[in-house]
Coordinates of C-alpha atoms in Angstrom, one line a residue:
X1 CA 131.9 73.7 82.6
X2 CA 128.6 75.1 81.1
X3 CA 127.1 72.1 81.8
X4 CA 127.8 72.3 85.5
X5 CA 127.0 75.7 85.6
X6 CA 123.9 74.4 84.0
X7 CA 123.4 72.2 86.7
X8 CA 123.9 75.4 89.2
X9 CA 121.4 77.2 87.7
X10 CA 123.8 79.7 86.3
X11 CA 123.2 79.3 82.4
X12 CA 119.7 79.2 80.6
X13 CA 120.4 75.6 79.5
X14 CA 116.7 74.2 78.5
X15 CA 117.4 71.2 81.1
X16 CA 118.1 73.8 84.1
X17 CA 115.2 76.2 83.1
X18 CA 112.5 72.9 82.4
X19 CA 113.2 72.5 86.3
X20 CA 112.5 75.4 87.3
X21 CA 116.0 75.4 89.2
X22 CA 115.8 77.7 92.6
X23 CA 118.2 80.3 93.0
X24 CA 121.1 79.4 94.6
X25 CA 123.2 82.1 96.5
X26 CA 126.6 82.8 95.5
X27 CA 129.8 81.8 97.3
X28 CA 133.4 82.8 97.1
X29 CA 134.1 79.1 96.0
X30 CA 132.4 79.4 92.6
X31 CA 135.4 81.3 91.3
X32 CA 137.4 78.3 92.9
X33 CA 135.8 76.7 89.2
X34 CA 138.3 79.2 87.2
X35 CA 140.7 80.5 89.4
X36 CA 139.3 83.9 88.2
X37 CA 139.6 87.1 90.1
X38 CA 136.3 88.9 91.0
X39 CA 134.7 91.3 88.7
X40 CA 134.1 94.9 89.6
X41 CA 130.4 96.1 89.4
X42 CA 129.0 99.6 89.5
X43 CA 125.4 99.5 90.6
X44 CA 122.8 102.3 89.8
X45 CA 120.4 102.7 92.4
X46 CA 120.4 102.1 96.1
X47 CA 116.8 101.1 96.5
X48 CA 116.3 97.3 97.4
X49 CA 116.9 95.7 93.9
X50 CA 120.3 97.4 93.9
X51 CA 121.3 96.8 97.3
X52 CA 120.3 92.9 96.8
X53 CA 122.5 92.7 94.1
X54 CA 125.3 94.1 95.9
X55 CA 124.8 92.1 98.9
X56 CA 124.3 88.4 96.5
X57 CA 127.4 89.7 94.5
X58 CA 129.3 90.4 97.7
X59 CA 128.9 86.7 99.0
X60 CA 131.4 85.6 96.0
X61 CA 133.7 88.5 95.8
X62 CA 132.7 90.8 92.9
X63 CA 134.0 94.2 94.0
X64 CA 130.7 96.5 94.0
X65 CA 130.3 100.2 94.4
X66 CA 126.8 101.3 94.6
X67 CA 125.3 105.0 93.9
X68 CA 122.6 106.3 95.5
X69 CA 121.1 109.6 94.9
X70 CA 119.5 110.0 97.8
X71 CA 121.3 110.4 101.4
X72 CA 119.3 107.1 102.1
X73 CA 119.5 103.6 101.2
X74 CA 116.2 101.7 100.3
X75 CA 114.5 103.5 97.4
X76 CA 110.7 103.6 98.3
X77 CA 111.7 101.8 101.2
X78 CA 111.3 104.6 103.9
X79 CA 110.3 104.7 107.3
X80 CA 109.7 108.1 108.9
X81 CA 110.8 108.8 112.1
X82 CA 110.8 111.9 114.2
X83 CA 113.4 114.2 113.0
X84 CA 113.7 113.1 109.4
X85 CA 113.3 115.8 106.7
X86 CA 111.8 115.8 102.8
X87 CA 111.3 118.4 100.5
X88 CA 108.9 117.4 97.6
X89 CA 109.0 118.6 94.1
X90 CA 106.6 121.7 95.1
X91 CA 109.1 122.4 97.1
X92 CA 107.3 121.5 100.4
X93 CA 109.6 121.0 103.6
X94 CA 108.9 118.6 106.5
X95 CA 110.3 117.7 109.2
X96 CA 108.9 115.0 111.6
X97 CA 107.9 115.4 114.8
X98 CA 107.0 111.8 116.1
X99 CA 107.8 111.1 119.4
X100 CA 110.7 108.3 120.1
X101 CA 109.6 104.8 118.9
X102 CA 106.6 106.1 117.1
X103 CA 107.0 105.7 113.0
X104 CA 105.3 105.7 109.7
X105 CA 105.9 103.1 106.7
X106 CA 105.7 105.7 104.1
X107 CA 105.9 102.7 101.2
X108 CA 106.1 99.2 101.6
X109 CA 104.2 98.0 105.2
X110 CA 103.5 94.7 105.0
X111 CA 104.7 91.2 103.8
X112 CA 102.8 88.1 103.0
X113 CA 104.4 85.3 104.3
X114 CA 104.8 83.7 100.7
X115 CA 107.2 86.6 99.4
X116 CA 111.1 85.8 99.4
X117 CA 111.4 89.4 101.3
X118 CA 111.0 87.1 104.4
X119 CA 113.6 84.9 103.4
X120 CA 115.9 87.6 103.7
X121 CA 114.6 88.8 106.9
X122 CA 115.4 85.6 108.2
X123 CA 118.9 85.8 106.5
X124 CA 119.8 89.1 107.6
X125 CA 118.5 88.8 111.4
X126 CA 115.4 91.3 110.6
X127 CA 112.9 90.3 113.7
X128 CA 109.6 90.4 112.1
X129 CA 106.0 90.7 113.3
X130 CA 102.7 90.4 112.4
X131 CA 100.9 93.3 110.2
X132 CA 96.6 93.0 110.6
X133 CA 95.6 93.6 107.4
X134 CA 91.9 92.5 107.6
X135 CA 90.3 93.2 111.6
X136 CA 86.6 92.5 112.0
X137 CA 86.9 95.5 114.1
X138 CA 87.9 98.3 112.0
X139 CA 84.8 100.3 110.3
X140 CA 83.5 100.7 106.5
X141 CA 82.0 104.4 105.7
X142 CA 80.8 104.9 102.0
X143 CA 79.6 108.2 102.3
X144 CA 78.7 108.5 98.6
X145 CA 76.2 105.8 99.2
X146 CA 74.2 107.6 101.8
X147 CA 76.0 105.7 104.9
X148 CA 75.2 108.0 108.1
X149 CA 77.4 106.6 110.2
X150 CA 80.5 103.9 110.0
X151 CA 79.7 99.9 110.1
X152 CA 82.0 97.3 111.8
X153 CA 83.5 95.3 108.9
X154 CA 82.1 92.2 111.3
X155 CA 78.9 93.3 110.8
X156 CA 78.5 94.6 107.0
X157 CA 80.1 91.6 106.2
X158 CA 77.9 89.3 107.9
X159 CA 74.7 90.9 106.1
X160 CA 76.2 90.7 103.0
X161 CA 77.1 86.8 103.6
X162 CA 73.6 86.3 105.4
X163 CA 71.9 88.2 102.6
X164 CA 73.2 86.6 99.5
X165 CA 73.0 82.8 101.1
X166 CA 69.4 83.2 101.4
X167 CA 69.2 84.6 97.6
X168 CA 71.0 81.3 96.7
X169 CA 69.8 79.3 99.3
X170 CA 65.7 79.9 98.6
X171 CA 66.6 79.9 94.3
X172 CA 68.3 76.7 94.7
X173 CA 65.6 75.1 96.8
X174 CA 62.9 76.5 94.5
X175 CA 64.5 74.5 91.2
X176 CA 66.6 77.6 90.2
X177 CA 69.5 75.4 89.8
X178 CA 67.7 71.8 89.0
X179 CA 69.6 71.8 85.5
X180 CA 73.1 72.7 86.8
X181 CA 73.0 70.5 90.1
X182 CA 72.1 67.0 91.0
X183 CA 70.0 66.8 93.8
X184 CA 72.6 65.8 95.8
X185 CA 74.4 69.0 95.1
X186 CA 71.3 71.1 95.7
X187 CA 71.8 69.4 99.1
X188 CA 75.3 70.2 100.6
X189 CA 74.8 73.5 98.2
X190 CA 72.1 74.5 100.7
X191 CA 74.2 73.3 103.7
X192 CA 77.1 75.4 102.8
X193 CA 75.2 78.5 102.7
X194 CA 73.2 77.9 106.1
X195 CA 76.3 77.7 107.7
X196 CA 78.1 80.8 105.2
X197 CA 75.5 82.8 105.7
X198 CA 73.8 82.1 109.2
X199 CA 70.7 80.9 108.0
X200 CA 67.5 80.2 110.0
X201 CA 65.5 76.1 109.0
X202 CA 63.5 78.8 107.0
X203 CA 66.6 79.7 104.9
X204 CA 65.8 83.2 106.1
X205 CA 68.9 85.6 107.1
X206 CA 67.6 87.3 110.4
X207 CA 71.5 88.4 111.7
X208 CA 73.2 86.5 114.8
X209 CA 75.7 86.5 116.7
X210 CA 78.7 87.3 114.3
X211 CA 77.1 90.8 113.4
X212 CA 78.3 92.0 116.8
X213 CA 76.9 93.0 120.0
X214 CA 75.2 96.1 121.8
X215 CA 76.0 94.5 125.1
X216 CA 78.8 92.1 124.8
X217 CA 78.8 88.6 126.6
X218 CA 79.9 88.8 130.3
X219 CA 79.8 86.9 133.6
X220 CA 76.5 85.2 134.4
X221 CA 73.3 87.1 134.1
X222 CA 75.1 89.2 130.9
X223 CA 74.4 87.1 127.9
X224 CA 74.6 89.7 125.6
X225 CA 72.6 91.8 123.5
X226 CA 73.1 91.5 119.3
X227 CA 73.2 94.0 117.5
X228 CA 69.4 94.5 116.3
X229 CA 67.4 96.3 113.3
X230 CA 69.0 94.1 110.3
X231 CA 68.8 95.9 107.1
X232 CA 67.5 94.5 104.2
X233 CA 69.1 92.9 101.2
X234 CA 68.2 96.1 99.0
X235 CA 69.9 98.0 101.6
X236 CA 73.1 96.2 102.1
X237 CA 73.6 96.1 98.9
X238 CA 73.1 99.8 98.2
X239 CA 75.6 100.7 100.8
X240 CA 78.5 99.5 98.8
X241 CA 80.0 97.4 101.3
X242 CA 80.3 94.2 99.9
X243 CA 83.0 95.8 97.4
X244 CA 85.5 95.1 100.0
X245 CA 85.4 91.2 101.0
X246 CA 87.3 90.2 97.8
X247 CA 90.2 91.9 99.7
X248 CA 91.1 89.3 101.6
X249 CA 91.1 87.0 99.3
X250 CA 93.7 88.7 96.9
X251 CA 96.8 86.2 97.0
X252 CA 98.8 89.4 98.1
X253 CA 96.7 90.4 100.5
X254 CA 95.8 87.3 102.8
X255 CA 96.6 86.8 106.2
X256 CA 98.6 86.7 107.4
X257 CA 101.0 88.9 107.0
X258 CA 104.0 90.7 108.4
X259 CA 106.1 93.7 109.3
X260 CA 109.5 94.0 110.7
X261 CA 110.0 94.9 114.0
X262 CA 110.9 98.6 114.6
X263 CA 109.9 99.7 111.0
X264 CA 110.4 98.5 107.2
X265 CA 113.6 99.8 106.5
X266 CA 115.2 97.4 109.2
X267 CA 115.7 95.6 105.9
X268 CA 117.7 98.1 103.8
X269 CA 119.7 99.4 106.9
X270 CA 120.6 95.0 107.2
X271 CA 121.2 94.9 103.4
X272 CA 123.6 98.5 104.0
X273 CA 125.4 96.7 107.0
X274 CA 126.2 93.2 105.3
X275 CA 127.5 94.9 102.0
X276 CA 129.2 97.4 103.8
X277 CA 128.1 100.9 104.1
X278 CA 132.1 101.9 102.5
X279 CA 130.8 100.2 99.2
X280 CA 127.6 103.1 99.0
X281 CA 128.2 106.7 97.8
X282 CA 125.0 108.4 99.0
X283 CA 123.7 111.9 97.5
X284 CA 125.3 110.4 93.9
X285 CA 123.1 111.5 91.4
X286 CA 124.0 109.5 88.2
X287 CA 124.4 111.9 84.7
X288 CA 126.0 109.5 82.6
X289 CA 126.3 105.5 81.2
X290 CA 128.6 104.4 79.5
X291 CA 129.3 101.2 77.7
X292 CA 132.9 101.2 76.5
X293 CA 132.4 97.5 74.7
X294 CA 135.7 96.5 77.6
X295 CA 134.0 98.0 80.2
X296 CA 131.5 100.8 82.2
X297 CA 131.9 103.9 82.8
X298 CA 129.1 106.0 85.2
X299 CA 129.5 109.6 85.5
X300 CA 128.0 110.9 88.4
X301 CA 127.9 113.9 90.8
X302 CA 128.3 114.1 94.3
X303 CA 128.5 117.6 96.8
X304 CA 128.6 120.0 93.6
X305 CA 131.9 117.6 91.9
X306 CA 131.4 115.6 88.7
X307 CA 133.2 111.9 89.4
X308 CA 133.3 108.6 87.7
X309 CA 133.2 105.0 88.3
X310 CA 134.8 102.6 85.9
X311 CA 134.0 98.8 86.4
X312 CA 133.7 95.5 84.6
X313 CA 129.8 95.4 84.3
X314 CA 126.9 97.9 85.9
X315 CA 123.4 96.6 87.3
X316 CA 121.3 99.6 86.4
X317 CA 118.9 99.3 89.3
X318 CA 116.8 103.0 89.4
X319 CA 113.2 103.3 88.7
X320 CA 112.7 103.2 85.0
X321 CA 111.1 106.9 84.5
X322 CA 114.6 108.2 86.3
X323 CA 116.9 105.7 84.7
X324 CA 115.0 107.0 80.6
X325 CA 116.4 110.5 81.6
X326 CA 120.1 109.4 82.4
X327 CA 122.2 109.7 79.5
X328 CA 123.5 106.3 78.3
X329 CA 124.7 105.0 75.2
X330 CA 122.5 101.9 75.4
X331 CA 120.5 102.6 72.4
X332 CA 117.1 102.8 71.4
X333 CA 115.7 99.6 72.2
X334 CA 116.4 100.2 76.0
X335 CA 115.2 103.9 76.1
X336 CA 112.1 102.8 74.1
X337 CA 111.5 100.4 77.0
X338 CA 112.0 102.3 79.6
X339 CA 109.6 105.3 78.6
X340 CA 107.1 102.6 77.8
X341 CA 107.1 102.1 81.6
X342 CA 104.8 104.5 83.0
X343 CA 105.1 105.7 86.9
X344 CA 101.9 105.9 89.4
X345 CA 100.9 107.9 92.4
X346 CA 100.2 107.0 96.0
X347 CA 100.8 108.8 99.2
X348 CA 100.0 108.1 103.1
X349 CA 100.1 110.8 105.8
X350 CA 101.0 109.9 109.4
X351 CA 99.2 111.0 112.0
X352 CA 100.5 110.7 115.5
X353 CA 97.9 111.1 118.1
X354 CA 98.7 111.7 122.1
X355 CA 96.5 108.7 123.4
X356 CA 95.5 105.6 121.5
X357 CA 91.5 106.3 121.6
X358 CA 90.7 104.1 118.6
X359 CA 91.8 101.3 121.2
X360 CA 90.6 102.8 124.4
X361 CA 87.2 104.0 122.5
X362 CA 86.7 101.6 119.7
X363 CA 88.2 98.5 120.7
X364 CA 90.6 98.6 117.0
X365 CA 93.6 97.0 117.6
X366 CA 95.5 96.8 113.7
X367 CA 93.7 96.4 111.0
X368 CA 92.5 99.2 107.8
X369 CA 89.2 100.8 107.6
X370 CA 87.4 101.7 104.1
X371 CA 85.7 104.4 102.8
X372 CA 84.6 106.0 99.6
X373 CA 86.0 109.2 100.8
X374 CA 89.2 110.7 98.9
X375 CA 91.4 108.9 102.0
X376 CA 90.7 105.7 100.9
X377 CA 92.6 103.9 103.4
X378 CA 92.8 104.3 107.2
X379 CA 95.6 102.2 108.8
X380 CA 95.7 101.4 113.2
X381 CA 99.4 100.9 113.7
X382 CA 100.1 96.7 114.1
X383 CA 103.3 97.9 116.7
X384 CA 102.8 99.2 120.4
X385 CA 99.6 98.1 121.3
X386 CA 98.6 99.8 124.8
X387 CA 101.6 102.2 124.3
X388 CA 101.1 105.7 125.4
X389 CA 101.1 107.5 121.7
X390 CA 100.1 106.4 118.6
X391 CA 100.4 106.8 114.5
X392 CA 97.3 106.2 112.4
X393 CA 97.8 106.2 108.7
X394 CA 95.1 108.6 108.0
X395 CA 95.6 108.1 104.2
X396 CA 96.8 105.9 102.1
X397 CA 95.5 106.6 98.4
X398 CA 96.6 106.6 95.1
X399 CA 96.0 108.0 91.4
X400 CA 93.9 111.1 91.5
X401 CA 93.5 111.2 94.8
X402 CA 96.7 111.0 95.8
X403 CA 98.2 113.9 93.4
X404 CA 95.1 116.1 94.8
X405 CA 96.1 115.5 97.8
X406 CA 100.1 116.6 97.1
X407 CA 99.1 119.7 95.6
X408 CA 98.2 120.7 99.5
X409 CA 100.4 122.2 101.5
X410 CA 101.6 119.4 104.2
X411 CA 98.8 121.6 106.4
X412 CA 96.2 121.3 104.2
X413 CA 96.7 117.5 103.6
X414 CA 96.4 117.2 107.7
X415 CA 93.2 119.0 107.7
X416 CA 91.7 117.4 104.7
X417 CA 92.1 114.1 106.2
X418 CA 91.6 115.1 109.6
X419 CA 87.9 116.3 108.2
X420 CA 87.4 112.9 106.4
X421 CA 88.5 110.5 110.1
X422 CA 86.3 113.1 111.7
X423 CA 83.0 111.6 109.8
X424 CA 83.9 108.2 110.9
X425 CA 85.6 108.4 114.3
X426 CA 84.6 111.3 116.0
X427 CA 85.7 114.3 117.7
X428 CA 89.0 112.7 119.1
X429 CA 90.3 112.3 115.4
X430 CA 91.0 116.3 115.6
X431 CA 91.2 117.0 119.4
X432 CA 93.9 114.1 120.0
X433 CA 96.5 114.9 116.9
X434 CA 99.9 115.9 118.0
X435 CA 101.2 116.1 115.1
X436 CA 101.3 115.0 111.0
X437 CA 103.7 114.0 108.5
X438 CA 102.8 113.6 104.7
X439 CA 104.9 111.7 102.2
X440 CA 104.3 111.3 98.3
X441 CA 105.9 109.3 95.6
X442 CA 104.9 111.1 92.4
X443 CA 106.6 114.3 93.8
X444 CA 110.0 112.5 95.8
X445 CA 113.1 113.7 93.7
X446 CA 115.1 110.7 92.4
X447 CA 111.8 108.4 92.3
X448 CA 109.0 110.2 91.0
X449 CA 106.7 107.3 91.3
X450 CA 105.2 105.0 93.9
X451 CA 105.0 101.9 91.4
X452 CA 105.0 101.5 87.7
X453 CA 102.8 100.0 85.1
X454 CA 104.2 97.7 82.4
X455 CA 101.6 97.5 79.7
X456 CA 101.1 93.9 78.7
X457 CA 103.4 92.5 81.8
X458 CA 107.1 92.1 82.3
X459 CA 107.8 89.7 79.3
X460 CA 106.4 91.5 76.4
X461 CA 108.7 92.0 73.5
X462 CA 109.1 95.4 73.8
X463 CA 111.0 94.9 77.0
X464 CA 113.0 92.3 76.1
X465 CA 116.2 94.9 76.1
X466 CA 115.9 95.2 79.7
X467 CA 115.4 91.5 80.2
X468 CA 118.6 90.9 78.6
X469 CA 121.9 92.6 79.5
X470 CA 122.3 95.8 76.9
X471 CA 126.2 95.3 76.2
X472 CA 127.7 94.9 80.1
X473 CA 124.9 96.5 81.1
X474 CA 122.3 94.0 83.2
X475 CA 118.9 95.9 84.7
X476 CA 116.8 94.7 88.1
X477 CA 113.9 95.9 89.9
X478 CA 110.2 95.5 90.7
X479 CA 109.0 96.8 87.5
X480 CA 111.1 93.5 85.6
X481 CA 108.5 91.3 88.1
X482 CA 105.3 90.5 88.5
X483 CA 104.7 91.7 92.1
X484 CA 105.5 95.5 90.6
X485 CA 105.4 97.4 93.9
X486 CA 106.5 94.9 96.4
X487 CA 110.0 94.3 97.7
X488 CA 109.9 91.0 96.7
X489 CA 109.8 91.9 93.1
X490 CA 112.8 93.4 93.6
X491 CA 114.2 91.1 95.2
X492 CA 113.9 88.6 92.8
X493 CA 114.6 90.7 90.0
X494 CA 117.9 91.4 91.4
X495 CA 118.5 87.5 91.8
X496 CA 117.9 87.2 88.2
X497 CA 120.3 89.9 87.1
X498 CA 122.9 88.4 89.7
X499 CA 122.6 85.1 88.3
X500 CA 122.9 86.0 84.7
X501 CA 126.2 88.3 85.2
X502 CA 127.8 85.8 87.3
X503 CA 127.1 83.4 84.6
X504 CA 129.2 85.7 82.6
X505 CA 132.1 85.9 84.2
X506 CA 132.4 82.6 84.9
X507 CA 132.0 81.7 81.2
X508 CA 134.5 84.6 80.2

């Protein structure tokens, strides 16, 4: 039997990990192999790890209850719509007033089409849609740098291209590189980089066409003006820009990349509908594990009474800074862990606009722009292009910024980073706003964090008593990954827990 659970991939055997075996959902029929009755599981935590391991644990029967101390499935997961409400841990009140089918991602936006999160789109029906991460359109401001005005990311990243080509390009030809290359080399080195870079027969960068245009290309007699007064290489590279190419190329980060359709949490409201929303207790904040050797037992409270949930085994699925303050008698090993776990801070603000000027004026459809300024980040929406109304992410920031920013009253956040758009877009980034919402992690009761860090990764020693179940304890999440902040972490941290308490009962 452990041999063809081996063969499953449902027991560590060396042969089944040496191939690396894919994980393999569950099905009612693998009890068929003992003739067992389904386990009960209590599962901590109603973000996305938990509710994955509810929903694979549901496919074969296991009888799960999940607890959730929000009044909300999907954790960081959260879309913002108009009418939703938050009160932060200053004790800040919102309530949204977007207009119907306008919405913020307020944590996890995008997808790269590499991540298993889009497997389970797929599997749970989620439409999906494309997210413009990089646009050649959208602007770069580094104010600190002396920048007087914004810069296409088209254009700043053709002179930085152009610029350093023509560095390599002339050193190379000039014998620079005679003891590294053979001449042949030197040859298609220098080939590459008239073509990278745009160079002239001089190997001289003088801009062109992909900088952009004054005058676009039209009907005949239009050919179109380029964009003229090149700055030099000095110049270009005292504006900071080039800091943001490497973007891109960030295996998370490539294009392209995805969204679902109407919003992120599409996927924990599919998750909530396939395990079945009578399985969740929302607004149950946990006070209490239990390992009775037989058994569970979480204590937890829900509308002002104490209750309890007694099951075979738990998945302990909450953020590790909330899960180190829950009582448990799991030892010292696991609370050690978990406090070595250290939570971080990002935030975005939403802000809805009555026309979509950055489109009508600016011709940015998608895409981020960068700056140096405390907002970091500047998201166009990827959803309702040409639509009446529209929600810019006006910033999305983290670490100092962000908790400087969350010390603000939600009205002082909208005109801090109403001031900082201003400087790059103009008047209409004030004049147009119909209204804000602000949302972040550090201060949201029962998460307290937007990611976490795990000091020397996921499999260091020192975490090996979350790796492993504690007792009949088993633990998931993005911060047992590596992709910490992406639902696919979780998702595949919750595959691993799955598989390794199945394997369990199956061997019991």
């Amino acid at each position: 039997m452990f041999a063809t659970m081996g063969a499953l991939g449902l027991a560590p055997t060396a042969q089944a990990a040496a191939r690396e075996t894919p994980f393999r959902a569950l099905s009612a029929s693998d009890f068929h192999l003992t003739g067992r009755a389904a386990a009960k599981v209590v599962i901590v935590g109603g973000g996305i790890a938990g509710l994955t391991a509810a929903y694979e644990l549901g496919k074969a029967g296991y009888d799960c209850t999940v607890l959730e101390a929000r009044e909300r499935t999907g954790g960081r997961n959260f879309t913002v719509r108009g009418g939703d409400t938050t009160t932060d841990l200053y004790g800040n009140a919102q309530t949204a007033r977007f207009a119907d089918g306008q919405y913020m991602n307020a944590g996890p936006a995008r997808i790269p089409q590499w991540m298993v999160t889009l497997d389970y789109c797929r599997e749970l029906g989620v439409p999906i849609e494309v997210f413009t991460n990089v646009n050649a359109d959208a602007y770069l401001y580094n104010e600190s740098a002396g920048m007087t005005k914004p810069e296409r990311y088209r254009t700043a990243k053709a002179d930085v291209y152009g610029h350093v080509s023509e560095l390599l390009a002339k050193a190379t030809d000039k014998g620079a590189l005679d003891a590294e290359l053979t001449a042949e080399d030197r040859e298609r080195l220098v080939d590459f980089l008239k073509d990278w870079g745009e160079l002239g027969d001089t190997l001289t960068y003088e801009g062109g066409e992909r900088r952009g245009y004054t005058t676009v290309p039209a009907a005949a007699g239009t050919p179109g003006v380029p964009l003229g007064d090149v700055p030099t290489a000095s110049a270009v590279f005292a504006s900071g820009v080039g800091r943001y190419f490497s973007f891109e190329f960030g295996f998370d980060q490539a294009m392209l990349m995805f969204q679902p359709v109407g919003g992120m949490d599409q996927i924990p409201r599919a998750l909530t509908r396939a395990i079945g929303a009578r399985r969740i207790r929302t607004g149950a904040v946990v006070s209490k594990i239990t390992d009775t050797g037989s058994g569970v037992t979480v204590t937890y409270t829900q509308g002002g009474r104490t209750r309890a949930v007694e099951a075979d085994y738990c998945v302990a699925a909450l953020p590790p800074n909330i899960l180190a303050k829950v009582p448990h008698t799991l030892g010292s090993g696991v609370q050690g862990a978990l406090e070595a776990i250290t939570p971080s801070s990002a935030a975005k603000i939403g802000l809805e606009y009555r026309s979509r000027w950055w489109e009508l004026d600016h011709r940015i459809y998608g895409g981020i722009t960068e700056t140096d300024q405390d907002v970091t980040h500047i998201w166009h929406p990827s959803y309702g292009f040409h639509g009446e109304r529209g929600i810019l992410i006006g910033y999305y920031n983290y670490g100092s910024n962000a908790d400087s920013y969350a010390k603000l009253t939600p009205k002082g956040r909208e005109e801090r980073a109403v001031a900082a758009g201003v400087k790059i877009y103009g008047a209409k980034y004030r004049t147009e706003l119909a209204s804000s919402f602000s949302h972040h992690w550090r201060q949201t009761p029962h998460l307290e964090a937007a990611w976490h860090s795990t000091p020397g990764g996921p499999d260091a020693p020192r975490y090996q008593p979350l790796n492993e179940p504690t007792g009949r304890v088993h633990f998931a999440g993005d911060w047992l990954s590596y992709t910490d902040a992406w639902q696919h972490g979780a998702f595949t941290s919750a595959r691993r827990a799955v598989t390794a308490l199945h394997a369990r009962v199956l061997a019991s």
